CSV table of C-alpha atoms in Angstrom, one decimal:
chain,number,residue,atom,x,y,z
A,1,UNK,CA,-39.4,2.3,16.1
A,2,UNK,CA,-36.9,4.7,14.9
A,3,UNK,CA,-34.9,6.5,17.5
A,4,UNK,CA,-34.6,9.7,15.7
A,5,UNK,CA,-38.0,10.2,15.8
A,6,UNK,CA,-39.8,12.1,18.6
A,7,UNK,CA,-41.4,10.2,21.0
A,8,UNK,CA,-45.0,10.9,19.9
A,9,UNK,CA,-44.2,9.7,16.5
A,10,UNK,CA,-42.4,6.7,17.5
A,11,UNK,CA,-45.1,4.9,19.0
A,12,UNK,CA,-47.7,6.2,17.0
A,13,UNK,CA,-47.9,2.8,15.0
A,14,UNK,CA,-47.3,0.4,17.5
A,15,UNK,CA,-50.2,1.8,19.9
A,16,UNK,CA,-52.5,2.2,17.1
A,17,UNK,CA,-51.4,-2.2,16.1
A,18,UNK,CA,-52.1,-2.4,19.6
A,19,UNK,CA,-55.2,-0.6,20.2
A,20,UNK,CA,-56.4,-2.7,17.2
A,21,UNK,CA,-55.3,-6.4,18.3
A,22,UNK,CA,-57.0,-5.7,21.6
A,23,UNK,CA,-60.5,-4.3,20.5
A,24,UNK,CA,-62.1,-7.6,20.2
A,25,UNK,CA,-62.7,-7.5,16.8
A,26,UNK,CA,-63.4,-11.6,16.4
A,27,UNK,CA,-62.0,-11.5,12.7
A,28,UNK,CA,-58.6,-10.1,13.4
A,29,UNK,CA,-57.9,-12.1,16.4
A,30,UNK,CA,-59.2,-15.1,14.1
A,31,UNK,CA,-56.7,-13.8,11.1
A,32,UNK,CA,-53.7,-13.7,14.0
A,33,UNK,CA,-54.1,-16.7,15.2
A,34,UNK,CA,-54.6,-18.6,12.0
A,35,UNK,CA,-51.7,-17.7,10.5
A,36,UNK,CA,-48.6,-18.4,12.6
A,37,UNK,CA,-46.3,-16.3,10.5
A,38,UNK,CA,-48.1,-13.4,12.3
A,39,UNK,CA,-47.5,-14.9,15.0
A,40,UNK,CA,-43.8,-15.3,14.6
A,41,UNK,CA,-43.5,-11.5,13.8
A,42,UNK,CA,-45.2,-10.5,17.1
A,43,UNK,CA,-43.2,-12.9,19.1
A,44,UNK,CA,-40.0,-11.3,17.7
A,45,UNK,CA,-40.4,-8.6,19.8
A,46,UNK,CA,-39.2,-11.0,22.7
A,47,UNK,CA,-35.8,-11.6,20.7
A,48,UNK,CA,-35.3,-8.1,21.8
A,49,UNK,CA,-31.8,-7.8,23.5
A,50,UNK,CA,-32.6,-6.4,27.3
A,51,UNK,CA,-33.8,-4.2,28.5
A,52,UNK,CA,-37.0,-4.1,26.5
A,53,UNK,CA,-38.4,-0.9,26.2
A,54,UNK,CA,-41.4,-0.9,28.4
A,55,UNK,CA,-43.8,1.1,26.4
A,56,UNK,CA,-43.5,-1.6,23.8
A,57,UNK,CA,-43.7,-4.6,26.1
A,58,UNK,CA,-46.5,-2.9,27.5
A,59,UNK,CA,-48.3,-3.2,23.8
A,60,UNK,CA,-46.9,-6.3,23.3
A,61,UNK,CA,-48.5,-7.9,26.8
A,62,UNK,CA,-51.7,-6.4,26.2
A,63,UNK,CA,-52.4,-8.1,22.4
A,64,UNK,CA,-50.6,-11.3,24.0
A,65,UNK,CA,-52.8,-11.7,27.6
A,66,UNK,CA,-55.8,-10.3,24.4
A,67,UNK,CA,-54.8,-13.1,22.4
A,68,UNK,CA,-54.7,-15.7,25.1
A,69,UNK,CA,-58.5,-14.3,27.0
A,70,UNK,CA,-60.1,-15.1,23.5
A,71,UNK,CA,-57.9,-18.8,22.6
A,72,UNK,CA,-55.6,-20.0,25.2
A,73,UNK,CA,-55.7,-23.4,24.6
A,74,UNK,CA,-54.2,-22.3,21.1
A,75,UNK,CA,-51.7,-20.1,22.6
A,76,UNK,CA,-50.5,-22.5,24.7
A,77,UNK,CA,-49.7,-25.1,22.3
A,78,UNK,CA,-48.1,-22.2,20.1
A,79,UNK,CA,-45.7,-21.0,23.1
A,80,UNK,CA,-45.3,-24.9,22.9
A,81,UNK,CA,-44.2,-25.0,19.9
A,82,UNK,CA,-41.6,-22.1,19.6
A,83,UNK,CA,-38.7,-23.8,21.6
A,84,UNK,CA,-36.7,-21.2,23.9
A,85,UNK,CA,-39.8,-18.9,24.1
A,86,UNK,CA,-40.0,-19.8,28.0
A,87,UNK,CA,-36.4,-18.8,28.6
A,88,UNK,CA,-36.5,-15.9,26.0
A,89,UNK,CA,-40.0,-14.6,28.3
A,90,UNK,CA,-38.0,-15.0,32.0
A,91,UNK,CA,-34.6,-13.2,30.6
A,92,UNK,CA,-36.9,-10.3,30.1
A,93,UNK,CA,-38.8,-10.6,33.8
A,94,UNK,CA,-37.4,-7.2,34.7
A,95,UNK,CA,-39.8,-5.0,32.7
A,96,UNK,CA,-43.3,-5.2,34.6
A,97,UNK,CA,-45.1,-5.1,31.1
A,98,UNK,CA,-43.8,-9.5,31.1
A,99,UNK,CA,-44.3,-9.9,34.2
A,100,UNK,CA,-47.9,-9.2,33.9
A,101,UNK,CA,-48.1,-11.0,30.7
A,102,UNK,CA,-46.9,-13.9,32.4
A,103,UNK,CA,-49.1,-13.5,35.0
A,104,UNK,CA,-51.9,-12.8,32.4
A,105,UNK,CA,-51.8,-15.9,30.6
A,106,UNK,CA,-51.8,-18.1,34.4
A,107,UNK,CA,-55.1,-16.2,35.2
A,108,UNK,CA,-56.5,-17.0,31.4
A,109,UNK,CA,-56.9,-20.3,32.3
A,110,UNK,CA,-60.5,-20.5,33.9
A,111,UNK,CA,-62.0,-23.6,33.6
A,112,UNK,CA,-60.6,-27.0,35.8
A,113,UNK,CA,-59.6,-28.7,32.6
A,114,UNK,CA,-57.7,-25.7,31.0
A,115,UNK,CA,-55.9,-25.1,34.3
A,116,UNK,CA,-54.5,-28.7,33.9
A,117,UNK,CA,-53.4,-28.1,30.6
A,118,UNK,CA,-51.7,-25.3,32.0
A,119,UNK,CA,-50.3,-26.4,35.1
A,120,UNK,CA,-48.9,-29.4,32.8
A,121,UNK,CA,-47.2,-26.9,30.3
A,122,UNK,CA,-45.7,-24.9,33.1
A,123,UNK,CA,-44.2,-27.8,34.6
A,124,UNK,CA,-42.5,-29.2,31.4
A,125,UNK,CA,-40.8,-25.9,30.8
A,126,UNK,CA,-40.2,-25.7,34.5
A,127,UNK,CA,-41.5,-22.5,34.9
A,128,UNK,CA,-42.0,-22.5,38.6
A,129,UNK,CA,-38.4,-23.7,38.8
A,130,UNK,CA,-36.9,-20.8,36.6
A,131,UNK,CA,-38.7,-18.5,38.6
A,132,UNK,CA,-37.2,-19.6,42.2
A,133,UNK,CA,-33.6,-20.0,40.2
A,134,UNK,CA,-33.9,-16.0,39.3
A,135,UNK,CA,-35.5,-15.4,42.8
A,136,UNK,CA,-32.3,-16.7,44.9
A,137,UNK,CA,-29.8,-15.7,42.4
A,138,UNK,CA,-28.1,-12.8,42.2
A,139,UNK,CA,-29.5,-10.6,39.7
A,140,UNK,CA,-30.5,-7.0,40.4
A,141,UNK,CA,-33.4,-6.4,42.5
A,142,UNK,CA,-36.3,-5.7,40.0
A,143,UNK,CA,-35.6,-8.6,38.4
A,144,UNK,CA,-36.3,-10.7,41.7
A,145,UNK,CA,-39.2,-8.6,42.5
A,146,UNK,CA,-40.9,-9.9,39.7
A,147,UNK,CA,-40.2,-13.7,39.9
A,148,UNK,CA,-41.4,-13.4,42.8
């Protein structure tokens, strides 16, 4: 949003997109996820240089952690597909709205198989890895905090 607007007007939009992309409405999540250009635009948000503005991540998480509750088998091969996502996700660990997006797409696996399929994407992108490599380095402290 535009920084010379107020703060009410700024993220009028985006929380009304939001509040949208998360009612359940089956025919725009359908619409979303069948067209991946949408897709692309939403994911741009993570291209974001840090910090991310945490109101924003916080809309962006929810309609993500939405999107994969309704289709995560689809998400996950999307995430697949878009090379330095992973990476592009962890640089932004910091602001609490990604680390519980992060932690909302592990607990949107639910059923044995799905669980494999994500416990075999996570360790191809060597998530767990990442995570323990931002843990013991020397970044600032809320960055740790949430890799842990």
């Amino acid at each position: 949003p535009l920084d010379d607007l107020d703060e009410t007007e700024r993220f009028k939009y985006p929380n009304t997109a939001c509040n949208i992309l998360t009612s359940g409405a089956g025919l725009v999540i359908d619409k979303l996820m069948s067209e991946e250009p949408l897709l692309d635009k939403l994911f741009e948000f993570m291209e974001s240089e840090p910090p991310l503005n945490s109101l924003l991540a916080s809309f962006f998480s929810r309609v993500v952690v939405e999107l994969f509750g309704k289709k995560a088998s689809r998400m996950l091969e999307y995430l697949s597909s878009r090379e330095g996502l992973v990476d592009t996700l962890l640089a932004h660990i910091d602001t609490s709205a990604i680390m519980d997006l992060v932690l909302g797409i592990v607990n949107a696996f639910q059923m044995p198989e799905e669980r494999q399929e994500l416990c075999k994407w996570m360790e191809e992108n060597k998530i767990v890895n990442k995570l323990v490599d931002i843990i013991i380095s020397k970044v600032p402290g809320e960055k740790q905090r949430n890799a842990a």
